[in-house]
Amino acid sequence: MLDIQSHVSLKSYNTFGIDAKARYWVEIDTEEQLRTLFQVSEFLAAPKLILGGGSNLLFTRDFEGLVIKMSIQGIKVVREDASHVFVKAGAGVNWHQLVLFCVQNSYAGIENLSLIPGTTGAAPMQNIGAYGVEIEQVFDHLEAVDIQTGETRIFNHAECRFGYRESVFKHEAKGKYIISSVTFRLNKQPVFHIEYGAIRETLATMGVSEDNLSIKAISEAVIRIRRSKLPNPAEIGNAGSFFKNPEISKDDYARLKTEYPTLPGYPTGDLTMKVPAGWLIEQCGWKGKHIGPAGVHSKQALVLVNHGGATGAEILNVAHQVQQSVEDRFGIRLNPEVNIV
Ligand code: EPU
C-alpha cells in the first residue's frame, strides 16, 4: 500500500534542519511500490525529489512536487570469490550501518568511509569519499528503476561515470532513474589506507601501531576524527562539506603559492592541483562567523551551519558571500557540493 501524504514538513528529513514543505510525500520500502507509484500519471508527471538521508541537500523553498523518501532496507552477502565478498544493500540502508556490518564481518574497503551521514542509495550519486577512499573503489553495480518504464536497470562501474563527487546520476541520468540497491565488492584481505595524515596521528594516539592495524581500528580512527571536526547534524544543522575542493592549474597554483606560501595543494594530474576550499575560506576570515542563525563551522570552514531556525535562503546567502570573498581574494570560484533545491 502506498501512503501518499500532502503538505509534509521536511524539517526532520534534511540534516540542515530547514523547515521546507513537500506538496506530496511518499515513503518507499520496495521496488514494487515504486512501480505502482508511477502507474499514476499525475505522479509520473509531477516534479520529483528523491530523498535519502537528506544529508547533502539545502532547501531554499517548499517543494511543489512529490518527495520520494527511499527506505528500501536489507543488507546481504550475494556472492563470494577467492578474494572478494559482494554485499548488496537496499537504497534506504543507513550508510554507517552498512560500514559497521562490513567492519564487524571483516569485509574491507569502506572503513575509511565510517560515519558519513546519509543512505546507501545516495552514496553512488556523488561518489562519496573521505580519508583517501571513494566508494567507486569498491563499487560493483547498482540497480535502478527507470521512472518512465518501471523497469529495473543495472548500472555497472563504467556506466556510473564516477568522478570526484560526481556520477552520471548528477548529469544525463538525473531525474530518470531511482536507485533501489547497490552492490559492493569488498576485500577479504584488507588494503589499509592510512596515507591521510590525520589517520596516522589518530591511530598513534589510540596506541595502534602499523603492525597491528585492522579495519576496525581505522574505522574507529575515522570516527574520532570526524567527531572532532564535523558538527553532529542532530546538534547543529549542516550538510558536511558545502563546497567541493577546487581544482586549479599548476601555473595558477605556483603563482598563488608565491603570494601565500602556506597554501596546501595535492596534484590531481600532470597539469592540475586540488586545493582545500576549507583553507581558502578560513583565510578569508569566515571560520566560526555567524550571519544571524546561519554561519561557518568553527572547526572546519568548509561546513556551513544552521545554528537554529535559519532558512535555506539565509544559508545560501552565507554561501554566496563565502564564494564572493574567495573569488575576490584568490580568483578561484567555489562550486557547491550540496544540492540546492
Ligand atoms: N583546512 C583549513 N581550514 C579549514 C578546513 C581545512 O585550513 O577550516 C585545510 C587544512 O590544510 C587541511 C586541509 O584543508 O589539512 C584538508 O582538510 P580536511 O582533511 O578536513 O578535508 P577537506 O578537504 O576539507 C574533504 C572532504 C570531506 C572529507 C575530508 C576527509 C570534500 C569537499 N570534502 O574535506 O568530505 O571528510 O576531505 O577526507 O572533498 C563531505 O563531502 O561532506 C565531507 C565532509
CSV table of C-alpha atoms and ligand atoms in Angstrom, one decimal:
chain,number,residue,atom,x,y,z
A,1,MET,CA,0.0,0.0,0.0
A,2,LEU,CA,1.2,3.5,-0.8
A,3,ASP,CA,0.6,6.1,1.8
A,4,ILE,CA,0.7,9.4,-0.1
A,5,GLN,CA,0.6,12.4,2.1
A,6,SER,CA,0.4,16.1,1.4
A,7,HIS,CA,1.9,19.3,2.9
A,8,VAL,CA,4.5,17.4,4.9
A,9,SER,CA,7.2,19.2,6.8
A,10,LEU,CA,10.7,18.2,5.6
A,11,LYS,CA,12.4,19.6,8.7
A,12,SER,CA,13.4,16.2,10.2
A,13,TYR,CA,14.3,14.8,6.7
A,14,ASN,CA,17.2,17.2,5.9
A,15,THR,CA,20.3,17.5,8.1
A,16,PHE,CA,20.3,21.3,7.7
A,17,GLY,CA,17.0,21.2,9.6
A,18,ILE,CA,15.3,23.6,7.2
A,19,ASP,CA,11.6,23.8,7.6
A,20,ALA,CA,10.5,23.4,4.0
A,21,LYS,CA,7.3,21.6,3.0
A,22,ALA,CA,6.6,18.9,0.4
A,23,ARG,CA,3.4,19.2,-1.6
A,24,TYR,CA,3.2,15.4,-1.8
A,25,TRP,CA,5.2,12.9,0.1
A,26,VAL,CA,5.6,9.1,-0.1
A,27,GLU,CA,7.9,6.6,1.6
A,28,ILE,CA,9.1,3.7,-0.4
A,29,ASP,CA,10.0,0.3,1.1
A,30,THR,CA,10.0,-1.9,-2.0
A,31,GLU,CA,10.7,-1.6,-5.8
A,32,GLU,CA,7.2,-2.8,-6.4
A,33,GLN,CA,5.8,0.3,-4.6
A,34,LEU,CA,7.9,2.5,-7.0
A,35,ARG,CA,6.3,0.8,-10.0
A,36,THR,CA,2.8,1.2,-8.5
A,37,LEU,CA,3.5,4.9,-7.8
A,38,PHE,CA,4.4,5.6,-11.4
A,39,GLN,CA,1.3,3.9,-12.8
A,40,VAL,CA,-0.5,7.0,-11.5
A,41,SER,CA,0.0,9.5,-14.4
A,42,GLU,CA,-0.3,12.5,-12.0
A,43,PHE,CA,2.8,11.3,-10.1
A,44,LEU,CA,4.7,10.2,-13.2
A,45,ALA,CA,4.3,13.8,-14.5
A,46,ALA,CA,5.0,15.6,-11.2
A,47,PRO,CA,8.4,17.2,-10.4
A,48,LYS,CA,10.1,14.6,-8.2
A,49,LEU,CA,12.7,14.8,-5.4
A,50,ILE,CA,14.4,11.6,-4.4
A,51,LEU,CA,15.3,11.7,-0.7
A,52,GLY,CA,17.8,9.5,1.0
A,53,GLY,CA,19.1,10.8,4.4
A,54,GLY,CA,18.7,14.4,3.3
A,55,SER,CA,22.4,15.0,4.3
A,56,ASN,CA,23.5,16.7,1.1
A,57,LEU,CA,20.6,19.0,0.4
A,58,LEU,CA,19.7,22.6,1.0
A,59,PHE,CA,16.0,23.5,0.7
A,60,THR,CA,15.6,27.2,-0.2
A,61,ARG,CA,11.9,26.8,-0.9
A,62,ASP,CA,8.9,24.4,-0.5
A,63,PHE,CA,8.9,21.6,-2.9
A,64,GLU,CA,5.8,21.8,-5.1
A,65,GLY,CA,6.0,18.2,-6.3
A,66,LEU,CA,6.4,14.7,-5.0
A,67,VAL,CA,9.1,13.9,-2.5
A,68,ILE,CA,10.0,10.2,-2.6
A,69,LYS,CA,11.7,9.1,0.6
A,70,MET,CA,13.7,5.9,-0.2
A,71,SER,CA,13.5,3.5,2.7
A,72,ILE,CA,14.3,0.1,1.0
A,73,GLN,CA,16.1,-1.9,3.6
A,74,GLY,CA,18.2,-5.1,3.6
A,75,ILE,CA,21.9,-6.0,3.7
A,76,LYS,CA,23.0,-9.4,2.3
A,77,VAL,CA,26.0,-11.2,1.0
A,78,VAL,CA,25.1,-12.2,-2.5
A,79,ARG,CA,28.3,-13.8,-3.8
A,80,GLU,CA,31.9,-14.6,-2.9
A,81,ASP,CA,35.1,-15.4,-4.8
A,82,ALA,CA,38.6,-16.2,-3.6
A,83,SER,CA,39.4,-12.6,-2.7
A,84,HIS,CA,36.0,-10.7,-2.6
A,85,VAL,CA,32.7,-10.6,-0.8
A,86,PHE,CA,29.8,-9.0,-2.7
A,87,VAL,CA,27.4,-7.2,-0.4
A,88,LYS,CA,24.1,-5.9,-1.6
A,89,ALA,CA,22.3,-3.1,0.3
A,90,GLY,CA,18.9,-1.5,-0.2
A,91,ALA,CA,18.9,2.2,-1.1
A,92,GLY,CA,17.4,3.1,2.3
A,93,VAL,CA,20.1,1.4,4.4
A,94,ASN,CA,21.8,3.9,6.6
A,95,TRP,CA,25.4,4.2,5.2
A,96,HIS,CA,27.1,3.9,8.5
A,97,GLN,CA,25.1,0.8,9.4
A,98,LEU,CA,26.5,-0.8,6.3
A,99,VAL,CA,30.0,0.3,7.2
A,100,LEU,CA,29.6,-1.3,10.7
A,101,PHE,CA,28.2,-4.5,9.1
A,102,CYS,CA,31.3,-4.7,6.9
A,103,VAL,CA,33.7,-3.9,9.7
A,104,GLN,CA,32.2,-6.5,12.0
A,105,ASN,CA,32.4,-9.2,9.4
A,106,SER,CA,35.9,-8.2,8.3
A,107,TYR,CA,34.8,-7.1,4.8
A,108,ALA,CA,37.4,-4.5,3.9
A,109,GLY,CA,37.1,-1.4,1.8
A,110,ILE,CA,34.7,1.1,3.3
A,111,GLU,CA,36.1,1.5,6.8
A,112,ASN,CA,37.6,4.9,5.8
A,113,LEU,CA,34.1,6.0,5.0
A,114,SER,CA,32.8,5.5,8.5
A,115,LEU,CA,30.2,7.9,9.9
A,116,ILE,CA,29.3,9.6,6.7
A,117,PRO,CA,25.7,10.6,7.1
A,118,GLY,CA,23.1,9.5,4.5
A,119,THR,CA,21.9,6.4,2.8
A,120,THR,CA,23.4,3.7,0.6
A,121,GLY,CA,21.3,4.7,-2.4
A,122,ALA,CA,22.6,8.3,-2.3
A,123,ALA,CA,26.3,7.2,-1.9
A,124,PRO,CA,27.0,6.5,-5.6
A,125,MET,CA,25.2,9.7,-6.8
A,126,GLN,CA,28.1,11.8,-5.6
A,127,ASN,CA,30.7,9.0,-5.2
A,128,ILE,CA,31.1,9.7,-1.5
A,129,GLY,CA,34.6,9.9,-0.3
A,130,ALA,CA,36.8,10.6,2.7
A,131,TYR,CA,40.3,9.9,4.1
A,132,GLY,CA,41.8,8.6,0.8
A,133,VAL,CA,38.9,6.4,-0.3
A,134,GLU,CA,35.9,6.9,-2.6
A,135,ILE,CA,33.1,4.4,-3.0
A,136,GLU,CA,33.9,3.8,-6.7
A,137,GLN,CA,36.9,1.8,-5.4
A,138,VAL,CA,34.6,-0.9,-4.0
A,139,PHE,CA,31.5,-0.3,-6.2
A,140,ASP,CA,30.4,-3.3,-8.2
A,141,HIS,CA,27.0,-2.4,-9.7
A,142,LEU,CA,23.7,-0.8,-8.8
A,143,GLU,CA,20.0,-1.4,-9.6
A,144,ALA,CA,17.8,1.5,-10.5
A,145,VAL,CA,14.2,1.8,-11.6
A,146,ASP,CA,13.6,3.6,-14.8
A,147,ILE,CA,10.8,6.1,-13.9
A,148,GLN,CA,9.2,6.1,-17.4
A,149,THR,CA,9.1,2.3,-18.0
A,150,GLY,CA,9.1,1.0,-14.4
A,151,GLU,CA,11.9,-1.5,-15.4
A,152,THR,CA,14.9,-2.2,-13.3
A,153,ARG,CA,18.2,-1.5,-15.0
A,154,ILE,CA,21.7,-2.4,-13.9
A,155,PHE,CA,24.5,0.2,-14.0
A,156,ASN,CA,28.0,-1.2,-13.9
A,157,HIS,CA,31.0,0.8,-12.8
A,158,ALA,CA,31.8,2.3,-16.2
A,159,GLU,CA,28.2,3.3,-16.7
A,160,CYS,CA,28.1,5.3,-13.5
A,161,ARG,CA,30.9,7.6,-14.8
A,162,PHE,CA,32.3,8.3,-11.4
A,163,GLY,CA,34.4,11.4,-10.7
A,164,TYR,CA,35.3,13.5,-7.7
A,165,ARG,CA,31.8,13.8,-6.0
A,166,GLU,CA,30.4,13.1,-9.5
A,167,SER,CA,28.4,10.4,-11.3
A,168,VAL,CA,26.1,10.1,-14.3
A,169,PHE,CA,23.2,10.5,-11.8
A,170,LYS,CA,24.1,14.2,-11.4
A,171,HIS,CA,24.0,14.6,-15.2
A,172,GLU,CA,22.4,12.6,-18.1
A,173,ALA,CA,20.7,10.1,-15.8
A,174,LYS,CA,19.4,12.8,-13.4
A,175,GLY,CA,15.7,12.6,-12.8
A,176,LYS,CA,15.4,9.4,-15.0
A,177,TYR,CA,16.2,6.7,-12.5
A,178,ILE,CA,15.7,5.9,-8.9
A,179,ILE,CA,18.5,3.8,-7.3
A,180,SER,CA,17.0,0.9,-5.5
A,181,SER,CA,20.1,-1.1,-4.3
A,182,VAL,CA,23.8,-1.0,-4.5
A,183,THR,CA,26.2,-4.0,-4.6
A,184,PHE,CA,29.8,-3.5,-3.3
A,185,ARG,CA,32.8,-5.7,-3.9
A,186,LEU,CA,34.7,-5.8,-0.6
A,187,ASN,CA,38.1,-7.3,0.0
A,188,LYS,CA,38.8,-10.4,2.1
A,189,GLN,CA,42.4,-9.2,2.5
A,190,PRO,CA,42.3,-5.6,3.7
A,191,VAL,CA,44.3,-2.9,1.9
A,192,PHE,CA,44.9,-0.2,4.6
A,193,HIS,CA,44.6,3.4,3.5
A,194,ILE,CA,46.3,5.4,6.2
A,195,GLU,CA,48.1,7.9,4.0
A,196,TYR,CA,45.8,10.7,5.1
A,197,GLY,CA,47.9,12.4,7.9
A,198,ALA,CA,45.1,12.7,10.5
A,199,ILE,CA,44.6,8.9,10.3
A,200,ARG,CA,48.2,8.1,11.2
A,201,GLU,CA,48.2,10.6,14.0
A,202,THR,CA,44.9,9.3,15.4
A,203,LEU,CA,46.0,5.7,15.2
A,204,ALA,CA,49.1,6.6,17.1
A,205,THR,CA,47.1,8.3,19.9
A,206,MET,CA,44.9,5.2,20.0
A,207,GLY,CA,48.1,3.1,20.6
A,208,VAL,CA,47.7,1.2,17.3
A,209,SER,CA,51.0,0.6,15.5
A,210,GLU,CA,51.4,-0.2,11.8
A,211,ASP,CA,52.0,-3.8,12.7
A,212,ASN,CA,48.6,-4.3,14.4
A,213,LEU,CA,46.4,-2.3,12.0
A,214,SER,CA,42.9,-3.5,11.5
A,215,ILE,CA,39.9,-2.2,9.6
A,216,LYS,CA,38.2,-1.8,13.0
A,217,ALA,CA,41.0,0.4,14.2
A,218,ILE,CA,40.8,2.5,11.0
A,219,SER,CA,37.0,2.8,11.3
A,220,GLU,CA,37.4,4.0,14.9
A,221,ALA,CA,40.1,6.5,14.0
A,222,VAL,CA,37.9,7.9,11.3
A,223,ILE,CA,35.0,8.2,13.7
A,224,ARG,CA,37.2,10.1,16.2
A,225,ILE,CA,38.5,12.5,13.5
A,226,ARG,CA,35.0,13.2,12.1
A,227,ARG,CA,33.6,13.7,15.6
A,228,SER,CA,36.3,16.2,16.4
A,229,LYS,CA,35.9,18.3,13.3
A,230,LEU,CA,32.5,17.9,11.8
A,231,PRO,CA,29.4,19.1,13.6
A,232,ASN,CA,26.8,16.4,14.5
A,233,PRO,CA,23.7,17.3,12.5
A,234,ALA,CA,21.5,16.2,15.4
A,235,GLU,CA,23.0,19.2,17.3
A,236,ILE,CA,23.9,21.7,14.7
A,237,GLY,CA,22.3,21.6,11.3
A,238,ASN,CA,24.7,21.1,8.4
A,239,ALA,CA,25.3,19.0,5.3
A,240,GLY,CA,29.0,18.3,5.6
A,241,SER,CA,31.3,20.0,3.1
A,242,PHE,CA,29.2,22.7,1.4
A,243,PHE,CA,31.7,23.2,-1.5
A,244,LYS,CA,33.9,20.9,-3.5
A,245,ASN,CA,37.6,21.3,-3.2
A,246,PRO,CA,38.5,23.3,-6.4
A,247,GLU,CA,41.0,22.1,-9.0
A,248,ILE,CA,43.3,24.8,-10.4
A,249,SER,CA,46.1,24.7,-12.9
A,250,LYS,CA,49.7,24.1,-11.7
A,251,ASP,CA,50.6,27.5,-13.1
A,252,ASP,CA,47.9,29.2,-11.1
A,253,TYR,CA,48.9,27.2,-8.1
A,254,ALA,CA,52.6,28.3,-8.4
A,255,ARG,CA,51.5,31.9,-8.7
A,256,LEU,CA,49.3,31.8,-5.6
A,257,LYS,CA,52.0,29.9,-3.7
A,258,THR,CA,54.5,32.7,-4.1
A,259,GLU,CA,51.9,35.0,-2.6
A,260,TYR,CA,50.6,32.5,0.0
A,261,PRO,CA,53.4,30.2,0.9
A,262,THR,CA,51.3,28.0,3.2
A,263,LEU,CA,48.7,27.2,0.5
A,264,PRO,CA,48.2,23.4,0.6
A,265,GLY,CA,47.7,21.5,-2.6
A,266,TYR,CA,47.5,18.0,-4.0
A,267,PRO,CA,48.4,17.1,-7.6
A,268,THR,CA,45.4,15.6,-9.4
A,269,GLY,CA,47.0,15.3,-12.9
A,270,ASP,CA,50.0,16.5,-14.8
A,271,LEU,CA,48.7,20.0,-15.0
A,272,THR,CA,46.2,20.3,-12.1
A,273,MET,CA,46.2,20.7,-8.4
A,274,LYS,CA,43.4,20.4,-5.9
A,275,VAL,CA,43.4,23.0,-3.1
A,276,PRO,CA,41.3,22.7,0.1
A,277,ALA,CA,38.4,25.0,-0.1
A,278,GLY,CA,38.4,25.0,3.8
A,279,TRP,CA,41.8,26.7,3.8
A,280,LEU,CA,40.7,29.3,1.3
A,281,ILE,CA,37.5,30.1,3.3
A,282,GLU,CA,39.5,30.2,6.6
A,283,GLN,CA,42.0,32.7,5.1
A,284,CYS,CA,39.1,34.9,4.2
A,285,GLY,CA,38.2,35.1,7.9
A,286,TRP,CA,35.0,33.1,7.7
A,287,LYS,CA,35.8,30.3,10.2
A,288,GLY,CA,33.3,30.4,13.1
A,289,LYS,CA,31.5,33.5,11.7
A,290,HIS,CA,27.7,33.9,12.1
A,291,ILE,CA,25.3,35.9,10.0
A,292,GLY,CA,22.1,35.6,12.1
A,293,PRO,CA,21.4,31.9,12.6
A,294,ALA,CA,23.5,30.8,9.6
A,295,GLY,CA,27.2,30.6,9.6
A,296,VAL,CA,30.5,28.8,9.0
A,297,HIS,CA,31.6,26.0,11.4
A,298,SER,CA,34.3,26.9,13.9
A,299,LYS,CA,36.4,23.7,13.4
A,300,GLN,CA,36.0,23.2,9.6
A,301,ALA,CA,35.4,26.2,7.4
A,302,LEU,CA,34.1,24.0,4.5
A,303,VAL,CA,31.0,23.3,6.5
A,304,LEU,CA,28.1,25.8,6.6
A,305,VAL,CA,25.9,25.5,9.7
A,306,ASN,CA,22.4,26.3,10.9
A,307,HIS,CA,22.6,27.4,14.5
A,308,GLY,CA,18.8,27.1,14.8
A,309,GLY,CA,15.9,28.4,12.8
A,310,ALA,CA,17.9,29.5,9.7
A,311,THR,CA,16.0,29.5,6.4
A,312,GLY,CA,17.6,27.9,3.3
A,313,ALA,CA,17.9,31.4,1.9
A,314,GLU,CA,19.9,32.6,4.9
A,315,ILE,CA,22.3,29.6,4.5
A,316,LEU,CA,22.5,30.3,0.8
A,317,ASN,CA,23.3,34.0,1.5
A,318,VAL,CA,26.3,32.9,3.6
A,319,ALA,CA,27.4,30.5,0.8
A,320,HIS,CA,27.2,33.4,-1.8
A,321,GLN,CA,29.2,35.7,0.4
A,322,VAL,CA,31.9,33.0,1.1
A,323,GLN,CA,32.1,32.3,-2.7
A,324,GLN,CA,32.5,36.1,-3.4
A,325,SER,CA,35.3,36.5,-0.8
A,326,VAL,CA,37.2,33.5,-2.1
A,327,GLU,CA,36.8,34.7,-5.7
A,328,ASP,CA,37.9,38.3,-4.8
A,329,ARG,CA,40.9,37.2,-2.9
A,330,PHE,CA,42.2,34.1,-4.8
A,331,GLY,CA,40.4,34.3,-8.2
A,332,ILE,CA,39.0,30.8,-7.5
A,333,ARG,CA,35.3,30.0,-7.9
A,334,LEU,CA,34.0,27.5,-5.4
A,335,ASN,CA,31.2,25.2,-6.6
A,336,PRO,CA,28.7,23.8,-4.2
A,337,GLU,CA,28.8,20.1,-3.4
A,338,VAL,CA,25.4,20.3,-1.7
A,339,ASN,CA,22.3,20.0,-4.0
A,340,ILE,CA,20.4,23.3,-3.7
A,341,VAL,CA,16.6,22.9,-4.1
B,1,EPU,N1,41.7,23.3,6.0
B,1,EPU,C1,41.9,24.5,6.6
B,1,EPU,N2,40.9,25.1,7.3
B,1,EPU,C2,39.7,24.5,7.5
B,1,EPU,C3,39.5,23.3,6.9
B,1,EPU,C4,40.5,22.7,6.1
B,1,EPU,O1,43.0,25.1,6.6
B,1,EPU,O2,38.8,25.1,8.1
B,1,EPU,C5,42.8,22.7,5.3
B,1,EPU,C6,43.9,22.1,6.0
B,1,EPU,O3,45.1,22.4,5.4
B,1,EPU,C7,43.6,20.6,5.9
B,1,EPU,C8,43.0,20.5,4.5
B,1,EPU,O4,42.3,21.7,4.4
B,1,EPU,O5,44.8,19.9,6.0
B,1,EPU,C9,42.1,19.4,4.4
B,1,EPU,O6,41.1,19.4,5.4
B,1,EPU,P1,40.2,18.1,5.8
B,1,EPU,O7,41.1,17.0,6.0
B,1,EPU,O8,39.3,18.5,6.8
B,1,EPU,O9,39.5,17.8,4.4
B,1,EPU,P2,38.7,18.7,3.4
B,1,EPU,O10,39.5,18.7,2.1
B,1,EPU,O11,38.3,20.0,4.0
B,1,EPU,C10,37.5,16.6,2.3
B,1,EPU,C11,36.1,16.2,2.0
B,1,EPU,C12,35.4,15.7,3.3
B,1,EPU,C13,36.1,14.6,3.9
B,1,EPU,C14,37.6,15.0,4.2
B,1,EPU,C15,38.5,13.9,4.6
B,1,EPU,C16,35.4,17.4,0.1
B,1,EPU,C17,34.5,18.5,-0.5
B,1,EPU,N3,35.4,17.2,1.4
B,1,EPU,O12,37.4,17.8,3.1
B,1,EPU,O13,34.1,15.3,2.9
B,1,EPU,O14,35.5,14.1,5.1
B,1,EPU,O15,38.2,15.5,2.9
B,1,EPU,O16,38.8,13.1,3.6
B,1,EPU,O17,36.1,16.8,-0.7
B,1,EPU,C18,31.8,15.9,2.7
B,1,EPU,O18,31.9,15.6,1.5
B,1,EPU,O19,30.7,16.2,3.2
B,1,EPU,C19,32.9,15.7,3.6
B,1,EPU,C20,32.9,16.0,4.9
